[in-house]
XYZ file of C-alpha atoms in Angstrom:
142
model
C -0.419 -0.545 -0.165
C 3.183 2.265 1.120
C 4.475 2.068 -2.813
C 0.688 3.231 -4.584
C 0.653 6.288 -2.210
C 4.258 6.958 -2.271
C 3.164 7.336 -7.026
C 0.365 8.450 -6.286
C 1.278 11.125 -4.020
C 4.955 11.358 -7.068
C 2.328 11.771 -9.845
C 0.121 14.829 -7.876
C 3.167 16.356 -7.252
C 4.468 16.409 -11.302
C 0.735 17.299 -11.742
C 1.018 20.165 -10.085
C 4.117 21.426 -11.961
C 2.534 20.544 -14.969
C 0.065 23.136 -14.100
C 1.798 25.876 -12.400
C 0.361 25.431 -8.320
C -1.775 24.817 -6.365
C -4.728 26.620 -7.031
C -4.773 25.147 -10.594
C -3.637 21.653 -9.375
C -6.640 22.855 -6.932
C -9.779 23.254 -10.179
C -8.675 20.474 -12.185
C -8.671 17.852 -9.572
C -11.911 19.342 -8.471
C -12.979 18.477 -11.982
C -13.103 14.340 -10.648
C -14.343 15.562 -7.279
C -11.109 14.713 -5.552
C -9.525 17.298 -3.269
C -5.877 18.032 -2.894
C -4.776 17.896 0.631
C -3.642 21.220 2.084
C -3.608 21.887 5.827
C -4.865 25.402 6.206
C -4.030 27.701 9.557
C -7.517 30.512 10.732
C -7.915 32.196 14.148
C -6.349 35.488 16.335
C -3.640 37.958 15.448
C -1.030 36.012 17.371
C -2.299 32.444 18.335
C 0.311 30.463 16.778
C -1.005 29.871 12.976
C 2.574 30.706 12.124
C 3.948 28.247 14.889
C 2.517 25.097 13.836
C 2.730 26.301 9.848
C 7.585 25.298 11.108
C 6.270 22.957 12.598
C 5.166 20.580 10.395
C 9.128 21.936 7.640
C 10.726 21.844 11.037
C 12.845 25.408 9.748
C 12.005 29.245 11.756
C 10.929 31.256 8.573
C 7.849 32.585 8.796
C 7.905 36.554 9.788
C 6.036 37.100 13.980
C 6.087 40.540 15.062
C 3.317 41.777 17.893
C 0.748 43.449 14.818
C -0.335 41.558 11.945
C 2.708 41.241 9.728
C 0.723 37.790 7.778
C -1.318 39.566 5.187
C -1.421 37.775 1.859
C -2.156 33.112 1.894
C 1.300 31.675 1.448
C 0.709 27.999 -0.418
C 4.226 26.325 1.079
C 5.189 23.363 -0.856
C 7.328 20.803 0.623
C 9.461 18.691 -0.783
C 11.999 16.142 -0.839
C 16.265 16.509 -2.085
C 18.371 14.638 -1.856
C 20.962 17.823 -1.749
C 21.107 21.134 0.478
C 18.444 22.205 1.573
C 16.324 25.729 0.113
C 13.382 27.018 -0.677
C 12.464 28.520 -3.899
C 9.818 32.035 -4.056
C 7.661 31.260 -7.636
C 8.533 35.173 -9.973
C 5.642 37.047 -10.044
C 5.735 38.208 -12.836
C 3.216 41.315 -11.960
C 5.340 42.480 -9.313
C 8.919 42.433 -11.445
C 10.042 39.964 -8.780
C 12.221 36.654 -10.575
C 12.041 33.104 -8.732
C 14.712 32.885 -6.595
C 16.328 31.088 -4.348
C 17.235 30.831 -0.679
C 19.645 27.930 1.322
C 19.935 29.946 4.669
C 16.604 29.753 5.897
C 17.031 32.774 8.482
C 16.482 34.777 4.250
C 13.024 33.660 3.891
C 11.835 35.848 6.811
C 13.220 39.303 4.832
C 11.393 37.402 1.457
C 8.227 37.073 3.048
C 7.443 40.195 4.085
C 8.996 41.656 0.893
C 7.893 40.416 -1.260
C 3.594 41.540 0.462
C 4.894 44.907 0.308
C 4.910 44.980 -2.888
C 1.912 43.740 -2.749
C 0.160 46.194 -0.007
C 2.961 48.260 0.696
C 3.657 48.725 4.120
C -0.448 49.288 5.360
C -2.342 47.270 7.481
C -3.645 46.202 3.615
C -4.173 43.295 3.580
C -4.512 40.660 -0.238
C -5.426 37.731 -1.371
C -3.446 37.190 -3.399
C -0.297 34.243 -2.707
C 3.148 34.262 -2.381
C 4.345 30.110 -3.881
C 6.849 28.774 -2.161
C 8.602 25.282 -2.618
C 10.690 23.744 0.102
C 13.225 21.057 -0.273
C 14.919 18.940 2.187
C 15.970 16.047 2.844
C 13.975 15.390 6.351
C 10.085 15.057 4.326
C 8.897 11.727 1.721
C 9.016 12.285 -2.044
């Protein structure tokens, strides 16, 4: 059974790659009555949402602070690698941002803030446009 599950997970990852992002994969699977597995953290400000997600990933990388800092959705996909751990931020043509690879996870927070500010500036506004991040680790199942 495990090998069949691995084949399914790998196939979904390849399908997502070909479609471009998680949203497109979700729409594609909806046509067949299937749902793509997701973890969604919802709660009051400073209630531990970021801590839960960082525990799943196993890295500290999300912006935290006394005020609202996560002002747009983050779509994070975990991927297995046999090489170096890294995070890959998708290119965002609309904002003039190129694809970016980050090998030092302590720099991810700065990149998330930069991309958020491109969407909403330094205001308290929010955006519904997600930031897409692929995180590669030796620890994640394939």
